[in-house]
PDB file of C-alpha atoms in Angstrom:
ATOM      1  CA  UNK J   1      -8.227  20.112   3.020  1.00  0.00           C
ATOM      2  CA  UNK J   2      -5.978  17.257   1.921  1.00  0.00           C
ATOM      3  CA  UNK J   3      -2.453  17.946   0.709  1.00  0.00           C
ATOM      4  CA  UNK J   4      -0.276  15.314  -0.966  1.00  0.00           C
ATOM      5  CA  UNK J   5       3.484  15.116  -0.691  1.00  0.00           C
ATOM      6  CA  UNK J   6       6.207  12.584  -1.349  1.00  0.00           C
ATOM      7  CA  UNK J   7       7.848  11.424   1.879  1.00  0.00           C
ATOM      8  CA  UNK J   8      11.600  11.503   2.316  1.00  0.00           C
ATOM      9  CA  UNK J   9      14.005   9.807   4.759  1.00  0.00           C
ATOM     10  CA  UNK J  10      12.907  12.158   7.539  1.00  0.00           C
ATOM     11  CA  UNK J  11       9.545  10.351   7.582  1.00  0.00           C
ATOM     12  CA  UNK J  12      10.936   6.925   8.636  1.00  0.00           C
ATOM     13  CA  UNK J  13       9.902   7.019  12.297  1.00  0.00           C
ATOM     14  CA  UNK J  14       6.471   8.416  11.466  1.00  0.00           C
ATOM     15  CA  UNK J  15       6.046   5.803   8.719  1.00  0.00           C
ATOM     16  CA  UNK J  16       6.637   2.949  11.163  1.00  0.00           C
ATOM     17  CA  UNK J  17       4.162   4.519  13.589  1.00  0.00           C
ATOM     18  CA  UNK J  18       1.625   5.031  10.775  1.00  0.00           C
ATOM     19  CA  UNK J  19       1.999   1.452   9.504  1.00  0.00           C
ATOM     20  CA  UNK J  20       1.388   0.099  12.971  1.00  0.00           C
ATOM     21  CA  UNK J  21      -1.508   2.397  13.864  1.00  0.00           C
ATOM     22  CA  UNK J  22      -3.366   1.842  10.594  1.00  0.00           C
ATOM     23  CA  UNK J  23      -2.745  -1.933  10.589  1.00  0.00           C
ATOM     24  CA  UNK J  24      -4.044  -2.221  14.155  1.00  0.00           C
ATOM     25  CA  UNK J  25      -7.153  -0.232  13.280  1.00  0.00           C
ATOM     26  CA  UNK J  26      -7.877  -2.427  10.267  1.00  0.00           C
ATOM     27  CA  UNK J  27      -6.915  -5.860  11.570  1.00  0.00           C
ATOM     28  CA  UNK J  28      -7.026  -5.996  15.384  1.00  0.00           C
ATOM     29  CA  UNK J  29     -10.292  -7.927  15.203  1.00  0.00           C
ATOM     30  CA  UNK J  30      -8.832 -10.395  12.658  1.00  0.00           C
ATOM     31  CA  UNK J  31      -5.434 -11.283  14.131  1.00  0.00           C
ATOM     32  CA  UNK J  32      -4.279 -11.949  17.678  1.00  0.00           C
ATOM     33  CA  UNK J  33      -2.197  -9.314  19.454  1.00  0.00           C
ATOM     34  CA  UNK J  34       0.729 -11.755  19.526  1.00  0.00           C
ATOM     35  CA  UNK J  35       0.592 -12.324  15.758  1.00  0.00           C
ATOM     36  CA  UNK J  36       0.247  -8.617  15.058  1.00  0.00           C
ATOM     37  CA  UNK J  37       3.293  -7.883  17.211  1.00  0.00           C
ATOM     38  CA  UNK J  38       5.278 -10.573  15.391  1.00  0.00           C
ATOM     39  CA  UNK J  39       4.221  -9.036  12.061  1.00  0.00           C
ATOM     40  CA  UNK J  40       5.306  -5.586  13.224  1.00  0.00           C
ATOM     41  CA  UNK J  41       8.699  -6.945  14.319  1.00  0.00           C
ATOM     42  CA  UNK J  42       9.220  -8.632  10.953  1.00  0.00           C
ATOM     43  CA  UNK J  43       7.760  -6.051   8.576  1.00  0.00           C
ATOM     44  CA  UNK J  44       7.133  -2.633  10.101  1.00  0.00           C
ATOM     45  CA  UNK J  45      10.599  -1.660  11.289  1.00  0.00           C
ATOM     46  CA  UNK J  46      12.676   1.481  11.075  1.00  0.00           C
ATOM     47  CA  UNK J  47      15.122  -0.447   8.868  1.00  0.00           C
ATOM     48  CA  UNK J  48      12.346  -1.334   6.411  1.00  0.00           C
ATOM     49  CA  UNK J  49      11.093   2.255   6.390  1.00  0.00           C
ATOM     50  CA  UNK J  50      14.610   3.601   5.760  1.00  0.00           C
ATOM     51  CA  UNK J  51      15.135   1.066   2.966  1.00  0.00           C
ATOM     52  CA  UNK J  52      11.946   2.098   1.198  1.00  0.00           C
ATOM     53  CA  UNK J  53      12.294   5.835   1.686  1.00  0.00           C
ATOM     54  CA  UNK J  54      15.908   5.916   0.500  1.00  0.00           C
ATOM     55  CA  UNK J  55      15.449   3.673  -2.550  1.00  0.00           C
ATOM     56  CA  UNK J  56      14.934   5.015  -6.045  1.00  0.00           C
ATOM     57  CA  UNK J  57      12.655   2.003  -6.647  1.00  0.00           C
ATOM     58  CA  UNK J  58      10.039   3.151  -4.116  1.00  0.00           C
ATOM     59  CA  UNK J  59       8.013   6.235  -3.460  1.00  0.00           C
ATOM     60  CA  UNK J  60       5.778   7.010  -0.506  1.00  0.00           C
ATOM     61  CA  UNK J  61       2.838   9.336  -1.054  1.00  0.00           C
ATOM     62  CA  UNK J  62       1.515  11.002   2.104  1.00  0.00           C
ATOM     63  CA  UNK J  63      -1.943  12.480   2.421  1.00  0.00           C
ATOM     64  CA  UNK J  64      -1.981  15.186   5.082  1.00  0.00           C
ATOM     65  CA  UNK J  65      -4.980  16.880   6.672  1.00  0.00           C
ATOM     66  CA  UNK J  66      -4.247  19.769   9.030  1.00  0.00           C
ATOM     67  CA  UNK J  67      -0.559  18.806   8.971  1.00  0.00           C
ATOM     68  CA  UNK J  68      -1.324  15.256  10.160  1.00  0.00           C
ATOM     69  CA  UNK J  69      -0.713  12.249   7.910  1.00  0.00           C
ATOM     70  CA  UNK J  70      -4.026  10.423   7.417  1.00  0.00           C
ATOM     71  CA  UNK J  71      -3.062   8.185   4.489  1.00  0.00           C
ATOM     72  CA  UNK J  72      -0.049   6.647   2.791  1.00  0.00           C
ATOM     73  CA  UNK J  73       0.510   4.849  -0.476  1.00  0.00           C
ATOM     74  CA  UNK J  74       3.814   3.123  -1.163  1.00  0.00           C
ATOM     75  CA  UNK J  75       4.749   2.123  -4.699  1.00  0.00           C
ATOM     76  CA  UNK J  76       7.567  -0.202  -5.698  1.00  0.00           C
ATOM     77  CA  UNK J  77       8.752   0.069  -9.304  1.00  0.00           C
ATOM     78  CA  UNK J  78       9.052  -3.645  -9.985  1.00  0.00           C
ATOM     79  CA  UNK J  79       7.518  -6.070 -12.418  1.00  0.00           C
ATOM     80  CA  UNK J  80       4.651  -8.356 -11.520  1.00  0.00           C
ATOM     81  CA  UNK J  81       5.824 -11.949 -11.112  1.00  0.00           C
ATOM     82  CA  UNK J  82       2.683 -13.226 -12.860  1.00  0.00           C
ATOM     83  CA  UNK J  83       3.216 -11.031 -15.911  1.00  0.00           C
ATOM     84  CA  UNK J  84       6.895 -10.262 -16.417  1.00  0.00           C
ATOM     85  CA  UNK J  85       6.285  -8.916 -19.939  1.00  0.00           C
ATOM     86  CA  UNK J  86       4.522  -5.785 -18.729  1.00  0.00           C
ATOM     87  CA  UNK J  87       6.206  -2.628 -17.493  1.00  0.00           C
ATOM     88  CA  UNK J  88       4.532  -2.436 -14.098  1.00  0.00           C
ATOM     89  CA  UNK J  89       4.662  -0.833 -10.678  1.00  0.00           C
ATOM     90  CA  UNK J  90       3.467  -2.503  -7.486  1.00  0.00           C
ATOM     91  CA  UNK J  91       1.148  -0.785  -5.034  1.00  0.00           C
ATOM     92  CA  UNK J  92       2.873  -2.104  -1.912  1.00  0.00           C
ATOM     93  CA  UNK J  93       0.707  -0.342   0.697  1.00  0.00           C
ATOM     94  CA  UNK J  94      -2.412   1.786   0.758  1.00  0.00           C
ATOM     95  CA  UNK J  95      -3.292   2.590   4.357  1.00  0.00           C
ATOM     96  CA  UNK J  96      -5.636   5.158   5.858  1.00  0.00           C
ATOM     97  CA  UNK J  97      -6.376   6.127   9.429  1.00  0.00           C
ATOM     98  CA  UNK J  98      -9.975   5.375  10.459  1.00  0.00           C
ATOM     99  CA  UNK J  99     -10.728   9.113  10.527  1.00  0.00           C
ATOM    100  CA  UNK J 100     -10.231   9.110   6.735  1.00  0.00           C
ATOM    101  CA  UNK J 101     -12.483   6.112   5.988  1.00  0.00           C
ATOM    102  CA  UNK J 102     -15.438   6.953   3.774  1.00  0.00           C
ATOM    103  CA  UNK J 103     -14.118  10.389   2.778  1.00  0.00           C
ATOM    104  CA  UNK J 104     -13.036   9.524  -0.775  1.00  0.00           C
ATOM    105  CA  UNK J 105      -9.385   9.862   0.211  1.00  0.00           C
ATOM    106  CA  UNK J 106      -8.447   6.365  -0.990  1.00  0.00           C
ATOM    107  CA  UNK J 107      -9.777   7.189  -4.481  1.00  0.00           C
ATOM    108  CA  UNK J 108      -7.880  10.497  -4.523  1.00  0.00           C
ATOM    109  CA  UNK J 109      -4.689   8.777  -3.392  1.00  0.00           C
ATOM    110  CA  UNK J 110      -5.023   6.138  -6.102  1.00  0.00           C
ATOM    111  CA  UNK J 111      -5.494   8.870  -8.721  1.00  0.00           C
ATOM    112  CA  UNK J 112      -2.218  10.412  -7.501  1.00  0.00           C
ATOM    113  CA  UNK J 113      -0.519   6.994  -7.610  1.00  0.00           C
ATOM    114  CA  UNK J 114      -1.735   6.401 -11.169  1.00  0.00           C
ATOM    115  CA  UNK J 115      -0.451   9.847 -12.273  1.00  0.00           C
ATOM    116  CA  UNK J 116       2.955   9.238 -10.686  1.00  0.00           C
ATOM    117  CA  UNK J 117       3.293   5.755 -12.150  1.00  0.00           C
ATOM    118  CA  UNK J 118       2.376   7.006 -15.645  1.00  0.00           C
ATOM    119  CA  UNK J 119       5.078   9.687 -15.352  1.00  0.00           C
ATOM    120  CA  UNK J 120       7.554   6.835 -14.897  1.00  0.00           C
ATOM    121  CA  UNK J 121       6.271   5.278 -18.158  1.00  0.00           C
ATOM    122  CA  UNK J 122       4.700   2.264 -16.450  1.00  0.00           C
ATOM    123  CA  UNK J 123       1.727   0.732 -18.236  1.00  0.00           C
ATOM    124  CA  UNK J 124       0.134  -1.149 -15.330  1.00  0.00           C
ATOM    125  CA  UNK J 125      -0.205  -1.092 -11.534  1.00  0.00           C
ATOM    126  CA  UNK J 126      -0.458  -4.368  -9.654  1.00  0.00           C
ATOM    127  CA  UNK J 127      -0.970  -5.347  -6.036  1.00  0.00           C
ATOM    128  CA  UNK J 128      -1.321  -8.290  -3.706  1.00  0.00           C
ATOM    129  CA  UNK J 129      -4.350  -8.446  -1.399  1.00  0.00           C
ATOM    130  CA  UNK J 130      -5.423 -11.010   1.169  1.00  0.00           C
ATOM    131  CA  UNK J 131      -8.189 -13.297  -0.040  1.00  0.00           C
ATOM    132  CA  UNK J 132      -9.939 -12.484   3.243  1.00  0.00           C
ATOM    133  CA  UNK J 133      -9.927  -8.743   2.582  1.00  0.00           C
ATOM    134  CA  UNK J 134     -13.124  -8.612   0.541  1.00  0.00           C
ATOM    135  CA  UNK J 135     -13.619  -4.886   1.211  1.00  0.00           C
ATOM    136  CA  UNK J 136     -10.244  -4.036  -0.353  1.00  0.00           C
ATOM    137  CA  UNK J 137     -10.864  -6.356  -3.299  1.00  0.00           C
ATOM    138  CA  UNK J 138     -14.184  -4.594  -4.013  1.00  0.00           C
ATOM    139  CA  UNK J 139     -12.484  -1.200  -3.812  1.00  0.00           C
ATOM    140  CA  UNK J 140      -9.751  -2.213  -6.266  1.00  0.00           C
ATOM    141  CA  UNK J 141     -12.279  -3.764  -8.675  1.00  0.00           C
ATOM    142  CA  UNK J 142     -14.199  -0.448  -8.705  1.00  0.00           C
ATOM    143  CA  UNK J 143     -10.938   1.204  -9.768  1.00  0.00           C
ATOM    144  CA  UNK J 144     -10.565  -1.213 -12.681  1.00  0.00           C
ATOM    145  CA  UNK J 145      -8.217  -3.802 -11.200  1.00  0.00           C
ATOM    146  CA  UNK J 146      -8.683  -7.411 -12.316  1.00  0.00           C
ATOM    147  CA  UNK J 147      -7.603 -10.578 -10.523  1.00  0.00           C
ATOM    148  CA  UNK J 148      -4.924 -12.443 -12.493  1.00  0.00           C
ATOM    149  CA  UNK J 149      -4.001 -15.221 -10.075  1.00  0.00           C
ATOM    150  CA  UNK J 150      -2.768 -16.267  -6.688  1.00  0.00           C
ATOM    151  CA  UNK J 151      -0.093 -14.271  -4.919  1.00  0.00           C
ATOM    152  CA  UNK J 152       2.460 -15.135  -2.257  1.00  0.00           C
ATOM    153  CA  UNK J 153       1.264 -16.126   1.183  1.00  0.00           C
ATOM    154  CA  UNK J 154       1.056 -13.314   3.721  1.00  0.00           C
ATOM    155  CA  UNK J 155       2.524 -14.222   7.112  1.00  0.00           C
ATOM    156  CA  UNK J 156       1.069 -12.450  10.143  1.00  0.00           C
ATOM    157  CA  UNK J 157       2.883 -14.067  13.037  1.00  0.00           C
ATOM    158  CA  UNK J 158       2.042 -17.755  12.826  1.00  0.00           C
ATOM    159  CA  UNK J 159      -0.993 -17.163  10.609  1.00  0.00           C
ATOM    160  CA  UNK J 160      -0.639 -17.745   6.884  1.00  0.00           C
ATOM    161  CA  UNK J 161      -3.069 -15.926   4.594  1.00  0.00           C
ATOM    162  CA  UNK J 162      -3.557 -16.638   0.913  1.00  0.00           C
ATOM    163  CA  UNK J 163      -3.441 -13.645  -1.431  1.00  0.00           C
ATOM    164  CA  UNK J 164      -4.563 -12.590  -4.875  1.00  0.00           C
ATOM    165  CA  UNK J 165      -2.690 -10.586  -7.490  1.00  0.00           C
ATOM    166  CA  UNK J 166      -4.739  -7.819  -9.072  1.00  0.00           C
ATOM    167  CA  UNK J 167      -3.631  -5.594 -11.961  1.00  0.00           C
ATOM    168  CA  UNK J 168      -4.889  -2.470 -13.692  1.00  0.00           C
ATOM    169  CA  UNK J 169      -3.924  -1.164 -17.114  1.00  0.00           C
ATOM    170  CA  UNK J 170      -3.312   2.576 -17.065  1.00  0.00           C
ATOM    171  CA  UNK J 171      -4.825   4.582 -19.890  1.00  0.00           C
ATOM    172  CA  UNK J 172      -3.215   7.683 -21.323  1.00  0.00           C
TER     173      UNK J 172
END
């Protein structure tokens, strides 16, 4: 059975470990070990985890199965740079462990994210996704996200990946 909870500052070390484990599982065949390590050093640090978990602008949803975290979703309450007029929240990360792939957990987590974002009176959720990550783009399109333009480049070590911005209007 899956249980959801909002992570607090005590989850920082586990969050860094989860980021790294889930990123490796998803991208070790795409990026070199050297570039992945550089990405970890720049992005998946204890300082970054502490910053997110202690900020009122972020929340981290954990999905636990048998007391083990198998999925995380991190939301940043900030406006989309491509549509400043909307009251939006950014889905910063949605990561699952491979053991949770194909179980419907990602859909359940997104439903929880949408509920939480609506409670904060946000009208839309947006995200940035690599143009190479076709699987993720398909998943988000099934959830009702639409592509609205190009996003910032994603730097993984010395690799530079183009990204797309996708957005979904939340219905009441």
